[in-house]
PDB file of C-alpha atoms and ligand atoms in Angstrom:
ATOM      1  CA  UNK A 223      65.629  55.811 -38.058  1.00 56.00           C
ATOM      2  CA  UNK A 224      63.173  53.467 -38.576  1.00 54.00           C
ATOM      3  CA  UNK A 225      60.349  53.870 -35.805  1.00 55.00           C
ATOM      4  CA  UNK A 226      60.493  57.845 -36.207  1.00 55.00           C
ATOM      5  CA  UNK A 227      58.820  57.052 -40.197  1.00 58.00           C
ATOM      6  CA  UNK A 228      56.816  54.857 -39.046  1.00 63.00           C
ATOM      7  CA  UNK A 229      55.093  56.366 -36.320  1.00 65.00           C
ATOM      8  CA  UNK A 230      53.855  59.314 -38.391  1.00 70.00           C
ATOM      9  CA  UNK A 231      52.926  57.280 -41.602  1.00 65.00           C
ATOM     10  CA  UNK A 232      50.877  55.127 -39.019  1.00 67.00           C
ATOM     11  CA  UNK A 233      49.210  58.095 -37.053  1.00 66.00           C
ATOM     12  CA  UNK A 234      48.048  59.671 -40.497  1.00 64.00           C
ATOM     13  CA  UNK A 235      46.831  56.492 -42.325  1.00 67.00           C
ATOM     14  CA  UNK A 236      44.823  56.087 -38.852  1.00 62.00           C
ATOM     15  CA  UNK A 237      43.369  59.742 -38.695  1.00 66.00           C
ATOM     16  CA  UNK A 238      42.299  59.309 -42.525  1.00 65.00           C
ATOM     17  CA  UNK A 239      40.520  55.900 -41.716  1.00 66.00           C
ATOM     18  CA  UNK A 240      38.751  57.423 -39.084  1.00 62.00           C
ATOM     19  CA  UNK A 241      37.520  60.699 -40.981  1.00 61.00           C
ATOM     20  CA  UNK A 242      36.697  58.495 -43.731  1.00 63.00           C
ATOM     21  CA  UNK A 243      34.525  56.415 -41.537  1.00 59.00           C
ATOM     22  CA  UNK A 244      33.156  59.264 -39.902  1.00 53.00           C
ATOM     23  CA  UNK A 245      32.223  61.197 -43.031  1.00 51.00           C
ATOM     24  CA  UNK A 246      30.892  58.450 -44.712  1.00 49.00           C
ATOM     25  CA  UNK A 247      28.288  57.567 -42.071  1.00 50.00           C
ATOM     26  CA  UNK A 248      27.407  61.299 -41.270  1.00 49.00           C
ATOM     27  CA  UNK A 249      26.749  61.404 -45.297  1.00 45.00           C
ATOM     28  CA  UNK A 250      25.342  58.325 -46.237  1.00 47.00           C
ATOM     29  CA  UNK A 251      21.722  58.541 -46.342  1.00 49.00           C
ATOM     30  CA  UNK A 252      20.240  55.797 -43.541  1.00 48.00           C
ATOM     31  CA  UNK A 253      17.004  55.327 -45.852  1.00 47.00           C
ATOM     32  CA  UNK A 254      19.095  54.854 -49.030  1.00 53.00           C
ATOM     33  CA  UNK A 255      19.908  51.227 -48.410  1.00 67.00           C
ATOM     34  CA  UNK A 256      17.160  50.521 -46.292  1.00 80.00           C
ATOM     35  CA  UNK A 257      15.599  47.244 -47.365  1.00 77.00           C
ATOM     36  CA  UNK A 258      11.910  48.541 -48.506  1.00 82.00           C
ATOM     37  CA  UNK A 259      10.365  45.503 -50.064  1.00 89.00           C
ATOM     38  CA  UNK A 260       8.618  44.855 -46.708  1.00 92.00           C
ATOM     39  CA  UNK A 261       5.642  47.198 -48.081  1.00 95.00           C
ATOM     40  CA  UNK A 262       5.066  47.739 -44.283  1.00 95.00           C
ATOM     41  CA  UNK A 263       8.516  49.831 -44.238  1.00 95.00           C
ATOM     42  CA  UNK A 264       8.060  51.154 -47.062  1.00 95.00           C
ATOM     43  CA  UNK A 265       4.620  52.307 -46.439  1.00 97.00           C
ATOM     44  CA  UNK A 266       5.833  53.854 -43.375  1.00 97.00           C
ATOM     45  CA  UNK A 267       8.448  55.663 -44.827  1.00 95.00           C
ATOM     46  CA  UNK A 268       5.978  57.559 -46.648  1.00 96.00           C
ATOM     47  CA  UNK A 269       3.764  58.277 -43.844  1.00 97.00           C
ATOM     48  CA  UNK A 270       6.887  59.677 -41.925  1.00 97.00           C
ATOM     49  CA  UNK A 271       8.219  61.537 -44.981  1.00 96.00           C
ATOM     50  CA  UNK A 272       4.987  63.379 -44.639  1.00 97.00           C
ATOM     51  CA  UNK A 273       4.289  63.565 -40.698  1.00 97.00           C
ATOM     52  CA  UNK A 274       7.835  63.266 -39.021  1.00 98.00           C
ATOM     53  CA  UNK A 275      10.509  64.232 -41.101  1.00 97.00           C
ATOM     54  CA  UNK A 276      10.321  67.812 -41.141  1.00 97.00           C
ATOM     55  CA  UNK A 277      11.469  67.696 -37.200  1.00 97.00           C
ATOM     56  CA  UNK A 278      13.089  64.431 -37.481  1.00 97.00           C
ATOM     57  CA  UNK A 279      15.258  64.229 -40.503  1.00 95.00           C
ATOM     58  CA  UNK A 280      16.071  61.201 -41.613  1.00 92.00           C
ATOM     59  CA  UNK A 281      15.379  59.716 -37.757  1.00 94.00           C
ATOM     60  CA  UNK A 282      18.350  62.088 -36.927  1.00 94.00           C
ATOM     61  CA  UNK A 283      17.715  65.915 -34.829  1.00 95.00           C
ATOM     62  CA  UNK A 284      16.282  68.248 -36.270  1.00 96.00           C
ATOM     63  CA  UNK A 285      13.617  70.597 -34.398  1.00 95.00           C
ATOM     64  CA  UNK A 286      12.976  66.850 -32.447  1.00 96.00           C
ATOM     65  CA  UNK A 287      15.446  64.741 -30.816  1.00 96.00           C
ATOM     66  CA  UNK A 288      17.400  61.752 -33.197  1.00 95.00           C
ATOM     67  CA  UNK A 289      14.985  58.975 -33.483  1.00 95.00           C
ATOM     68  CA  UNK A 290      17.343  56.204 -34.689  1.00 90.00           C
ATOM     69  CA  UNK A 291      20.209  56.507 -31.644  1.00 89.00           C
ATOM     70  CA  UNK A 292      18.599  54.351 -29.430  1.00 90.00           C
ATOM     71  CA  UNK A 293      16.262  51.886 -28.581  1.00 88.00           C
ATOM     72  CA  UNK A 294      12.516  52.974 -29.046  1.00 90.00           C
ATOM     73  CA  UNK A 295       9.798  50.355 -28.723  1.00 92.00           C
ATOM     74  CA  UNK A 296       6.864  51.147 -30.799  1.00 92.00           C
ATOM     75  CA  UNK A 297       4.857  51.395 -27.724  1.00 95.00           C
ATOM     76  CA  UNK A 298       6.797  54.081 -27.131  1.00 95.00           C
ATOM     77  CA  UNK A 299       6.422  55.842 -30.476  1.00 96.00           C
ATOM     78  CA  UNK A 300       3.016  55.057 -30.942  1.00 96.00           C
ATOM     79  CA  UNK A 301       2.573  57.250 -27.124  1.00 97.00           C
ATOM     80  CA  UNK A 302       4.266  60.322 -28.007  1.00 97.00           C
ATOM     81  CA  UNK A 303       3.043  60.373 -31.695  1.00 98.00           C
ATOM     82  CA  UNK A 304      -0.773  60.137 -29.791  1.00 97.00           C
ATOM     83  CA  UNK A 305       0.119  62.545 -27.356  1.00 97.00           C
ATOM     84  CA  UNK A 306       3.010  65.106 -28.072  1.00 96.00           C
ATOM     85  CA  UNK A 307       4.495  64.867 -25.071  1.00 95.00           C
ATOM     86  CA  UNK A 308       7.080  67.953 -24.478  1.00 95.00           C
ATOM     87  CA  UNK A 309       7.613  70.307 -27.807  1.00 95.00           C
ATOM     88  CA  UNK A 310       6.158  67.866 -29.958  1.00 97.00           C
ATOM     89  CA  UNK A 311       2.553  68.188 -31.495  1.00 97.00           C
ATOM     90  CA  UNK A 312      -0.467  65.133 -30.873  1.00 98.00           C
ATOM     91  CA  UNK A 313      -1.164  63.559 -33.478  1.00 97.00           C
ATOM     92  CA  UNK A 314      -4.964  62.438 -33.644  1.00 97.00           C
ATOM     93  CA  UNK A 315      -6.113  59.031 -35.052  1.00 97.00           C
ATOM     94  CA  UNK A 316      -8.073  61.061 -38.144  1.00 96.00           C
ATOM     95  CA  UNK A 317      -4.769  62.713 -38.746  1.00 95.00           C
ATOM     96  CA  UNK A 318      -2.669  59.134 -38.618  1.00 97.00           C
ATOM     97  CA  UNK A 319      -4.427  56.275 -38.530  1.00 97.00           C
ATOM     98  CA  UNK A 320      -3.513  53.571 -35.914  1.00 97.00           C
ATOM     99  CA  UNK A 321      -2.170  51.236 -39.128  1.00 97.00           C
ATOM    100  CA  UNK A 322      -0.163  54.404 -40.397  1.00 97.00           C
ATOM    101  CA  UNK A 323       1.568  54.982 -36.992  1.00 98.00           C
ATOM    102  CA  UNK A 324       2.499  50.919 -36.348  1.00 97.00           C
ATOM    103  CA  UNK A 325       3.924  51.336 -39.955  1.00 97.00           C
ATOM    104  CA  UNK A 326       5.780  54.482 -39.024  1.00 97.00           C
ATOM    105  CA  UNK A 327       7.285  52.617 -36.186  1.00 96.00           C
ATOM    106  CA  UNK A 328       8.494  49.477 -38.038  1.00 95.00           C
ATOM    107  CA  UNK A 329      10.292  52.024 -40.164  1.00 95.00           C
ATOM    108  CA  UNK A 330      12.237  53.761 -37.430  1.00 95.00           C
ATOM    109  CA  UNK A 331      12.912  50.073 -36.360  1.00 92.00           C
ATOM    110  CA  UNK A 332      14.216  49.347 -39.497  1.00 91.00           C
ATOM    111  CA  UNK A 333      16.109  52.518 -40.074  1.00 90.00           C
ATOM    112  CA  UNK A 334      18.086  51.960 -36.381  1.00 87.00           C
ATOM    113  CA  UNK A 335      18.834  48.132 -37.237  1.00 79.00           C
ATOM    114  CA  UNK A 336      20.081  49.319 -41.047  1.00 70.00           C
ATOM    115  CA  UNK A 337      22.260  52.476 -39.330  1.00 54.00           C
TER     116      UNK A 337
HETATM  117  C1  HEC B 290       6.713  69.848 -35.256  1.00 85.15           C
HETATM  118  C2  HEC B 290       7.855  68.997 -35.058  1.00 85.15           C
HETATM  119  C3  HEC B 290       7.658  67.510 -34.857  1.00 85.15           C
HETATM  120  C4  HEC B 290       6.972  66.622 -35.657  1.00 85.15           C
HETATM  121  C5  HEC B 290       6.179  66.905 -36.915  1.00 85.15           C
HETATM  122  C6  HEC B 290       7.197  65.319 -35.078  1.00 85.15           C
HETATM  123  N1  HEC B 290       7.978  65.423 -33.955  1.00 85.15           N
HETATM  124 FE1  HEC B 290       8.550  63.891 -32.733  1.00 85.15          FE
HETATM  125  N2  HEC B 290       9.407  65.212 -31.460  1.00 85.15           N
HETATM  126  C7  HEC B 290       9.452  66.587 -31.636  1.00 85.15           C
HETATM  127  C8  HEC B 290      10.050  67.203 -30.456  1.00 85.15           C
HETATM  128  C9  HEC B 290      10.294  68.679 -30.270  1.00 85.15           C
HETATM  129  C10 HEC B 290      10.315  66.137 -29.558  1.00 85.15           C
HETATM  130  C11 HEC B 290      10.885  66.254 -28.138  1.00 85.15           C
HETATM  131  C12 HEC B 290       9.709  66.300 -27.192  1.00 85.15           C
HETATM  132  C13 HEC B 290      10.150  66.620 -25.786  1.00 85.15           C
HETATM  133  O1  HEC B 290      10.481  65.684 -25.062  1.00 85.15           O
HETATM  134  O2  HEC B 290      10.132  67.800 -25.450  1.00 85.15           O
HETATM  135  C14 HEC B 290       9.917  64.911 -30.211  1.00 85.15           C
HETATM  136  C15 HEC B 290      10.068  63.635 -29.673  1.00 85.15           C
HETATM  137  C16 HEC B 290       9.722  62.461 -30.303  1.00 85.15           C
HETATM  138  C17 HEC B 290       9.925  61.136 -29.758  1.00 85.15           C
HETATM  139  C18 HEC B 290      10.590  60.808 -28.422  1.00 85.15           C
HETATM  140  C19 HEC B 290      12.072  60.753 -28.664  1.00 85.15           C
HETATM  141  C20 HEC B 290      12.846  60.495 -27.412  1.00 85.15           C
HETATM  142  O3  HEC B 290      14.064  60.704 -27.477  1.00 85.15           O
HETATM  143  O4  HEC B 290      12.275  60.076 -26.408  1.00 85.15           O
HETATM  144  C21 HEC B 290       9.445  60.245 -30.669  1.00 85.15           C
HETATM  145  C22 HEC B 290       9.435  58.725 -30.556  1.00 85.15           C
HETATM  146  C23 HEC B 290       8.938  61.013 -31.777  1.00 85.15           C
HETATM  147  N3  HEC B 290       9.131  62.351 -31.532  1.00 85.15           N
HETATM  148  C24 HEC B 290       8.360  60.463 -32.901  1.00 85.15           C
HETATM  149  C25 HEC B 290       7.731  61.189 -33.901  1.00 85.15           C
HETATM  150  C26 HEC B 290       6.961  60.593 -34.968  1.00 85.15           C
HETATM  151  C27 HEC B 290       6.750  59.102 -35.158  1.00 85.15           C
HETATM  152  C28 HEC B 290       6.477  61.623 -35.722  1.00 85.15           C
HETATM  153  C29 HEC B 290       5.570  61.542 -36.924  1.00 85.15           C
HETATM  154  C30 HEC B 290       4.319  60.863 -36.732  1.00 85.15           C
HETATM  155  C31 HEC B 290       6.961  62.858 -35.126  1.00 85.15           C
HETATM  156  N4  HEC B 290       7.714  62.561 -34.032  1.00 85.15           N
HETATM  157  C32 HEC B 290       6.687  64.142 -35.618  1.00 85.15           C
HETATM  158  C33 HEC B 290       9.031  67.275 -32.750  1.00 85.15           C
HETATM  159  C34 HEC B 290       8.271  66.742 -33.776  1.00 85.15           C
END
């Protein structure tokens, strides 16, 4: 019969598009085609390489909450990174300046428009 071939050659080319998909945006690195020429972005990626990554790998979860999911303003960065809010330690203006921390939030707007 014709449809009982099909059906399962369908369902399987389906299920390997999807896993495909799947694995290659769980492994593809978000940063590793990030456009970095702005030196904005790219300075900020090196400020959160050094100040945010270690809870926030890659803007994904890590001992903090995914970064790079969903809409955050830089207001809204630029508040918790000054005050810690929850689990999350202050940072202080000697320990990130105020030019680091709007470059560390271009970044993470970068990173969610690239993912
Ligand atoms: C020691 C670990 C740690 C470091 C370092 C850290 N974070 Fe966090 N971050 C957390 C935790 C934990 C939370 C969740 C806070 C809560 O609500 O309890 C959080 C939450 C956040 C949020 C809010 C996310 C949301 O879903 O509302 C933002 C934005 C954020 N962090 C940005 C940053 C930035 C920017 C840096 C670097 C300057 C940074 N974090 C460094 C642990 C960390």
């Amino acid at each position: 019969m014709k449809t009982s071939s099909f059906l399962p050659l369908s369902a399987w080319v389906l299920s390997a598009w999807l896993l495909a998909g799947c694995a290659g945006r769980r492994s593809e690195p978000l940063r590793g085609s990030l456009d970095t020429s702005d030196p904005r972005i790219a300075h900020g990626q090196t400020v959160y390489m050094v100040e945010c990554e270690k809870c926030h790998p890659g803007g994904d979860a890590g001992l903090g909450p995914s970064l790079n999911n969903k809409p955050l303003p830089g207001f809204l960065v630029r508040f918790q990174a000054r005050h810690g809010l929850g689990a999350m330690p202050a940072f202080g203006k000697d320990e990130l300046p105020s030019a680091d921390l709007e470059d560390v939030a271009a970044y993470l707007k970068a990173l969610r428009g690239n993912g």
